[in-house]
mmCIF file of C-alpha atoms in Angstrom:
data_model
loop_
_atom_site.group_PDB
_atom_site.id
_atom_site.type_symbol
_atom_site.label_atom_id
_atom_site.label_comp_id
_atom_site.label_asym_id
_atom_site.label_seq_id
_atom_site.Cartn_x
_atom_site.Cartn_y
_atom_site.Cartn_z
ATOM 1 C CA MET A 12 28.676 62.267 -64.309
ATOM 2 C CA SER A 13 30.259 64.986 -62.150
ATOM 3 C CA ASP A 14 30.582 64.514 -58.421
ATOM 4 C CA GLY A 15 29.020 66.777 -55.814
ATOM 5 C CA PRO A 16 25.823 68.859 -55.748
ATOM 6 C CA ASN A 17 24.221 69.856 -59.029
ATOM 7 C CA ILE A 18 24.317 73.654 -59.226
ATOM 8 C CA ALA A 19 22.451 73.854 -62.537
ATOM 9 C CA ARG A 20 18.995 73.809 -60.924
ATOM 10 C CA VAL A 21 19.785 76.581 -58.459
ATOM 11 C CA ALA A 22 21.525 78.642 -61.143
ATOM 12 C CA ALA A 23 18.505 78.294 -63.461
ATOM 13 C CA LEU A 24 16.129 79.385 -60.704
ATOM 14 C CA ILE A 25 18.141 82.484 -59.830
ATOM 15 C CA GLY A 26 18.755 83.250 -63.508
ATOM 16 C CA ASP A 27 15.107 84.033 -64.220
ATOM 17 C CA HIS A 28 14.535 87.815 -64.143
ATOM 18 C CA ALA A 29 11.382 87.784 -62.026
ATOM 19 C CA ARG A 30 12.812 85.334 -59.489
ATOM 20 C CA ALA A 31 16.059 87.331 -59.315
ATOM 21 C CA GLU A 32 14.038 90.460 -58.490
ATOM 22 C CA VAL A 33 12.180 88.570 -55.744
ATOM 23 C CA LEU A 34 15.369 87.237 -54.174
ATOM 24 C CA THR A 35 17.097 90.616 -54.330
ATOM 25 C CA ALA A 36 14.138 92.341 -52.655
ATOM 26 C CA LEU A 37 14.238 89.823 -49.815
ATOM 27 C CA LEU A 38 17.914 90.587 -49.133
ATOM 28 C CA ALA A 39 16.634 93.329 -46.847
ATOM 29 C CA ASP A 40 15.751 90.562 -44.331
ATOM 30 C CA ARG A 41 12.057 91.324 -44.313
ATOM 31 C CA ALA A 42 9.105 89.115 -45.152
ATOM 32 C CA LEU A 43 6.831 90.097 -48.032
ATOM 33 C CA THR A 44 3.529 88.809 -49.354
ATOM 34 C CA ALA A 45 3.019 87.330 -52.808
ATOM 35 C CA THR A 46 1.163 90.488 -53.846
ATOM 36 C CA GLU A 47 4.075 92.700 -52.806
ATOM 37 C CA LEU A 48 6.567 90.451 -54.578
ATOM 38 C CA ALA A 49 4.447 90.382 -57.743
ATOM 39 C CA GLY A 50 4.623 94.186 -57.831
ATOM 40 C CA ILE A 51 8.388 94.165 -57.350
ATOM 41 C CA ALA A 52 8.922 91.534 -60.056
ATOM 42 C CA GLY A 53 6.454 93.149 -62.442
ATOM 43 C CA VAL A 54 4.345 90.023 -62.944
ATOM 44 C CA THR A 55 0.795 88.911 -62.171
ATOM 45 C CA ARG A 56 -0.320 87.204 -58.951
ATOM 46 C CA GLN A 57 -0.771 83.934 -60.832
ATOM 47 C CA THR A 58 2.730 84.106 -62.295
ATOM 48 C CA ILE A 59 4.391 84.981 -59.003
ATOM 49 C CA SER A 60 2.710 81.999 -57.335
ATOM 50 C CA GLY A 61 4.494 79.673 -59.738
ATOM 51 C CA HIS A 62 7.840 81.381 -59.166
ATOM 52 C CA LEU A 63 7.461 81.267 -55.382
ATOM 53 C CA ALA A 64 6.520 77.587 -55.462
ATOM 54 C CA LYS A 65 9.740 76.790 -57.343
ATOM 55 C CA LEU A 66 11.890 78.833 -54.954
ATOM 56 C CA LEU A 67 10.271 77.189 -51.936
ATOM 57 C CA ASP A 68 10.754 73.723 -53.404
ATOM 58 C CA ALA A 69 14.449 74.446 -53.973
ATOM 59 C CA GLY A 70 14.930 75.628 -50.384
ATOM 60 C CA LEU A 71 15.814 79.193 -51.377
ATOM 61 C CA LEU A 72 12.781 80.697 -49.652
ATOM 62 C CA ALA A 73 10.859 80.062 -46.451
ATOM 63 C CA VAL A 74 7.222 80.979 -45.802
ATOM 64 C CA GLU A 75 5.347 81.955 -42.639
ATOM 65 C CA ARG A 76 1.565 82.021 -42.244
ATOM 66 C CA GLN A 77 -0.145 84.761 -40.256
ATOM 67 C CA GLY A 78 -3.902 84.621 -40.438
ATOM 68 C CA ARG A 79 -4.948 84.552 -44.073
ATOM 69 C CA HIS A 80 -1.612 85.849 -45.290
ATOM 70 C CA ARG A 81 1.605 84.109 -46.240
ATOM 71 C CA TYR A 82 4.905 85.944 -45.852
ATOM 72 C CA PHE A 83 7.998 84.951 -47.802
ATOM 73 C CA ARG A 84 11.615 85.481 -46.817
ATOM 74 C CA LEU A 85 15.040 84.090 -47.730
ATOM 75 C CA ALA A 86 15.533 80.601 -46.334
ATOM 76 C CA ASP A 87 18.747 81.460 -44.470
ATOM 77 C CA ARG A 88 21.911 83.545 -44.398
ATOM 78 C CA ASP A 89 23.691 81.208 -46.826
ATOM 79 C CA VAL A 90 21.203 82.177 -49.541
ATOM 80 C CA ALA A 91 21.797 85.857 -48.760
ATOM 81 C CA GLN A 92 25.560 85.381 -48.979
ATOM 82 C CA LEU A 93 25.176 83.609 -52.320
ATOM 83 C CA LEU A 94 23.115 86.479 -53.740
ATOM 84 C CA GLU A 95 25.532 89.154 -52.513
ATOM 85 C CA SER A 96 28.429 87.196 -54.053
ATOM 86 C CA LEU A 97 26.589 86.964 -57.379
ATOM 87 C CA MET A 98 26.034 90.723 -57.292
ATOM 88 C CA GLY A 99 29.786 91.152 -56.837
ATOM 89 C CA VAL A 100 30.503 89.006 -59.891
ATOM 90 C CA ALA A 101 27.862 90.866 -61.922
ATOM 91 C CA PHE A 102 29.300 94.228 -60.891
ATOM 92 C CA ARG A 103 32.882 93.160 -61.635
ATOM 93 C CA THR A 104 32.018 91.786 -65.071
ATOM 94 C CA GLY A 105 29.942 94.786 -66.094
ATOM 95 C CA SER A 106 26.535 93.111 -65.896
ATOM 96 C CA LEU A 107 24.789 96.232 -64.663
ATOM 97 C CA ARG A 108 21.285 97.578 -65.077
ATOM 98 C CA LEU A 109 20.959 99.595 -68.272
ATOM 99 C CA ARG A 110 19.439 102.475 -66.338
ATOM 100 C CA PRO A 111 20.818 102.761 -62.798
ATOM 101 C CA GLY A 112 18.051 103.947 -60.494
ATOM 102 C CA PRO A 113 18.184 107.174 -58.496
ATOM 103 C CA ARG A 114 18.802 105.126 -55.341
ATOM 104 C CA GLU A 115 21.968 103.516 -56.723
ATOM 105 C CA PRO A 116 24.461 105.933 -55.044
ATOM 106 C CA ALA A 117 22.670 105.513 -51.701
ATOM 107 C CA LEU A 118 22.774 101.717 -52.050
ATOM 108 C CA ARG A 119 26.494 101.815 -52.662
ATOM 109 C CA LYS A 120 27.044 104.053 -49.640
ATOM 110 C CA ALA A 121 25.108 102.038 -47.034
ATOM 111 C CA ARG A 122 22.628 99.194 -47.381
ATOM 112 C CA VAL A 123 21.371 96.098 -45.623
ATOM 113 C CA CYS A 124 22.980 92.805 -46.591
ATOM 114 C CA TYR A 125 20.425 90.494 -44.973
ATOM 115 C CA ASP A 126 21.020 91.610 -41.351
ATOM 116 C CA HIS A 127 24.307 93.524 -41.422
ATOM 117 C CA LEU A 128 25.700 96.757 -42.866
ATOM 118 C CA ALA A 129 27.115 96.739 -46.387
ATOM 119 C CA GLY A 130 28.327 99.381 -48.795
ATOM 120 C CA GLU A 131 31.005 102.034 -48.374
ATOM 121 C CA LEU A 132 30.219 102.556 -44.694
ATOM 122 C CA GLY A 133 30.082 98.805 -44.039
ATOM 123 C CA VAL A 134 33.563 98.390 -45.520
ATOM 124 C CA LEU A 135 34.774 101.386 -43.500
ATOM 125 C CA MET A 136 33.537 99.710 -40.331
ATOM 126 C CA TYR A 137 35.119 96.356 -41.156
ATOM 127 C CA GLU A 138 38.530 97.834 -41.922
ATOM 128 C CA GLY A 139 38.376 100.167 -38.927
ATOM 129 C CA LEU A 140 37.618 97.299 -36.534
ATOM 130 C CA ILE A 141 40.492 95.261 -37.962
ATOM 131 C CA HIS A 142 42.842 98.200 -37.449
ATOM 132 C CA ARG A 143 41.587 98.731 -33.893
ATOM 133 C CA ARG A 144 42.137 95.009 -33.148
ATOM 134 C CA VAL A 145 38.481 94.520 -32.343
ATOM 135 C CA LEU A 146 38.673 91.790 -34.979
ATOM 136 C CA ALA A 147 41.627 89.673 -35.971
ATOM 137 C CA GLY A 148 42.244 87.139 -38.712
ATOM 138 C CA GLY A 149 44.147 83.887 -38.517
ATOM 139 C CA ASP A 150 44.277 80.300 -39.742
ATOM 140 C CA GLU A 151 40.779 79.727 -38.360
ATOM 141 C CA GLY A 152 39.315 82.826 -39.999
ATOM 142 C CA LEU A 153 38.032 86.079 -38.575
ATOM 143 C CA ARG A 154 37.536 86.246 -34.799
ATOM 144 C CA LEU A 155 36.521 88.676 -32.088
ATOM 145 C CA THR A 156 39.471 89.559 -29.850
ATOM 146 C CA ARG A 157 39.374 89.906 -26.069
ATOM 147 C CA SER A 158 39.805 93.660 -26.383
ATOM 148 C CA GLY A 159 37.110 93.512 -29.066
ATOM 149 C CA SER A 160 34.643 92.085 -26.537
ATOM 150 C CA ALA A 161 35.391 95.023 -24.243
ATOM 151 C CA TRP A 162 34.961 97.423 -27.158
ATOM 152 C CA LEU A 163 31.536 95.962 -27.946
ATOM 153 C CA ALA A 164 30.526 96.317 -24.287
ATOM 154 C CA SER A 165 31.568 99.980 -24.342
ATOM 155 C CA PHE A 166 29.253 100.421 -27.326
ATOM 156 C CA GLY A 167 26.350 98.818 -25.492
ATOM 157 C CA ILE A 168 26.535 95.303 -26.978
ATOM 158 C CA ASP A 169 26.656 92.150 -24.849
ATOM 159 C CA ALA A 170 29.563 90.210 -26.359
ATOM 160 C CA GLU A 171 28.648 86.994 -24.493
ATOM 161 C CA ALA A 172 25.127 87.060 -25.871
ATOM 162 C CA VAL A 173 26.474 87.651 -29.361
ATOM 163 C CA ALA A 174 28.972 84.792 -29.046
ATOM 164 C CA GLY A 175 26.257 82.461 -27.753
ATOM 165 C CA GLN A 176 24.224 82.598 -30.969
ATOM 166 C CA ARG A 177 24.081 79.575 -33.244
ATOM 167 C CA ARG A 178 25.857 81.251 -36.140
ATOM 168 C CA ALA A 179 29.302 82.536 -37.085
ATOM 169 C CA ILE A 180 30.412 85.220 -34.629
ATOM 170 C CA CYS A 181 32.025 87.314 -37.323
ATOM 171 C CA ARG A 182 32.474 86.662 -41.004
ATOM 172 C CA PRO A 183 33.941 88.712 -43.863
ATOM 173 C CA CYS A 184 31.436 89.295 -46.650
ATOM 174 C CA LEU A 185 32.672 90.547 -50.028
ATOM 175 C CA ASP A 186 30.955 93.822 -50.902
ATOM 176 C CA TRP A 187 29.762 94.009 -54.516
ATOM 177 C CA GLY A 188 30.197 97.773 -54.764
ATOM 178 C CA GLU A 189 33.486 98.285 -52.944
ATOM 179 C CA ARG A 190 35.081 94.935 -53.899
ATOM 180 C CA ARG A 191 36.407 94.726 -50.357
ATOM 181 C CA HIS A 192 34.914 93.116 -47.288
ATOM 182 C CA HIS A 193 32.219 94.269 -44.934
ATOM 183 C CA LEU A 194 31.332 92.542 -41.660
ATOM 184 C CA GLY A 195 28.758 89.753 -41.476
ATOM 185 C CA GLY A 196 27.967 87.261 -38.736
ATOM 186 C CA ALA A 197 26.521 87.854 -35.279
ATOM 187 C CA VAL A 198 28.794 90.823 -34.554
ATOM 188 C CA GLY A 199 27.863 92.539 -37.809
ATOM 189 C CA ALA A 200 24.150 92.052 -37.096
ATOM 190 C CA ALA A 201 24.511 93.308 -33.510
ATOM 191 C CA LEU A 202 26.351 96.430 -34.644
ATOM 192 C CA LEU A 203 23.695 97.329 -37.206
ATOM 193 C CA ALA A 204 20.935 96.764 -34.641
ATOM 194 C CA ARG A 205 22.771 99.078 -32.250
ATOM 195 C CA LEU A 206 23.025 101.794 -34.915
ATOM 196 C CA TYR A 207 19.250 101.615 -35.301
ATOM 197 C CA GLU A 208 18.776 101.657 -31.520
ATOM 198 C CA LEU A 209 20.886 104.796 -31.184
ATOM 199 C CA ARG A 210 18.980 106.322 -34.107
ATOM 200 C CA TRP A 211 22.204 107.042 -35.917
ATOM 201 C CA ALA A 212 20.701 105.262 -38.892
ATOM 202 C CA SER A 213 17.384 103.844 -40.084
ATOM 203 C CA HIS A 214 16.157 101.360 -42.651
ATOM 204 C CA ALA A 215 13.092 102.346 -44.664
ATOM 205 C CA LYS A 216 10.523 99.680 -45.435
ATOM 206 C CA GLY A 217 10.615 98.618 -49.066
ATOM 207 C CA SER A 218 14.280 99.487 -49.537
ATOM 208 C CA ARG A 219 17.705 98.059 -48.735
ATOM 209 C CA ILE A 220 19.116 101.544 -48.162
ATOM 210 C CA VAL A 221 20.409 102.377 -44.684
ATOM 211 C CA SER A 222 20.051 106.119 -44.126
ATOM 212 C CA PHE A 223 22.317 107.826 -41.590
ATOM 213 C CA THR A 224 21.481 111.125 -39.982
ATOM 214 C CA PRO A 225 24.259 113.736 -40.405
ATOM 215 C CA ARG A 226 25.030 113.534 -36.690
ATOM 216 C CA GLY A 227 24.808 109.741 -36.740
ATOM 217 C CA GLU A 228 27.183 109.392 -39.654
ATOM 218 C CA GLN A 229 29.709 111.670 -37.992
ATOM 219 C CA ALA A 230 29.513 109.658 -34.765
ATOM 220 C CA PHE A 231 29.756 106.403 -36.707
ATOM 221 C CA ARG A 232 32.849 107.489 -38.616
ATOM 222 C CA THR A 233 34.484 108.586 -35.357
ATOM 223 C CA LEU A 234 33.586 105.269 -33.727
ATOM 224 C CA VAL A 235 35.169 103.072 -36.388
ATOM 225 C CA ALA A 236 37.964 105.409 -37.538
ATOM 226 C CA ALA A 237 41.174 103.496 -38.205
#
């Protein structure tokens, strides 16, 4: 018998097409009802109930009750990171959809990865912040520098509040489309929230795509330019 956790159960759960569609939809860090998820997965309400029960039992999903409704979301950021990593492997090995959807180019340009910016523009931001010494790497991993804290403040983000969260301050996240890193962690989430606040970008309900306004994209590229 092999030592350590048994990954076969989790792999089998994610490997089902309908459950994979459910998990991917929830990468946008929004809660959805069983009816909405049934539509996304292309199955009946009865079938989706069985799938959701299995995902809940495995700890991959969490559920919240509001009145008569139940809303499902990913259990935590670790599940989101696992899914994004699997997408990277699928992309690298050629396991792509037979018919890429019309939104595919937009997804590759800028999308939500749970609560932070991914895609071409997410990678641009990560590499620009490394070059500007807002972020630095070392033996202990990626960290926010002292000058980086000042840079965040100049952009309207409270660095102390970000650092005080019970999560990684900053974390590299491998981007499935670019095959380079974008920025996760509390800093990545705070930066995306600030982009929304400034109305440089928006996130449409029912999609992972992050849409920048022309003016917002120009300002963003100037902000993070290496």
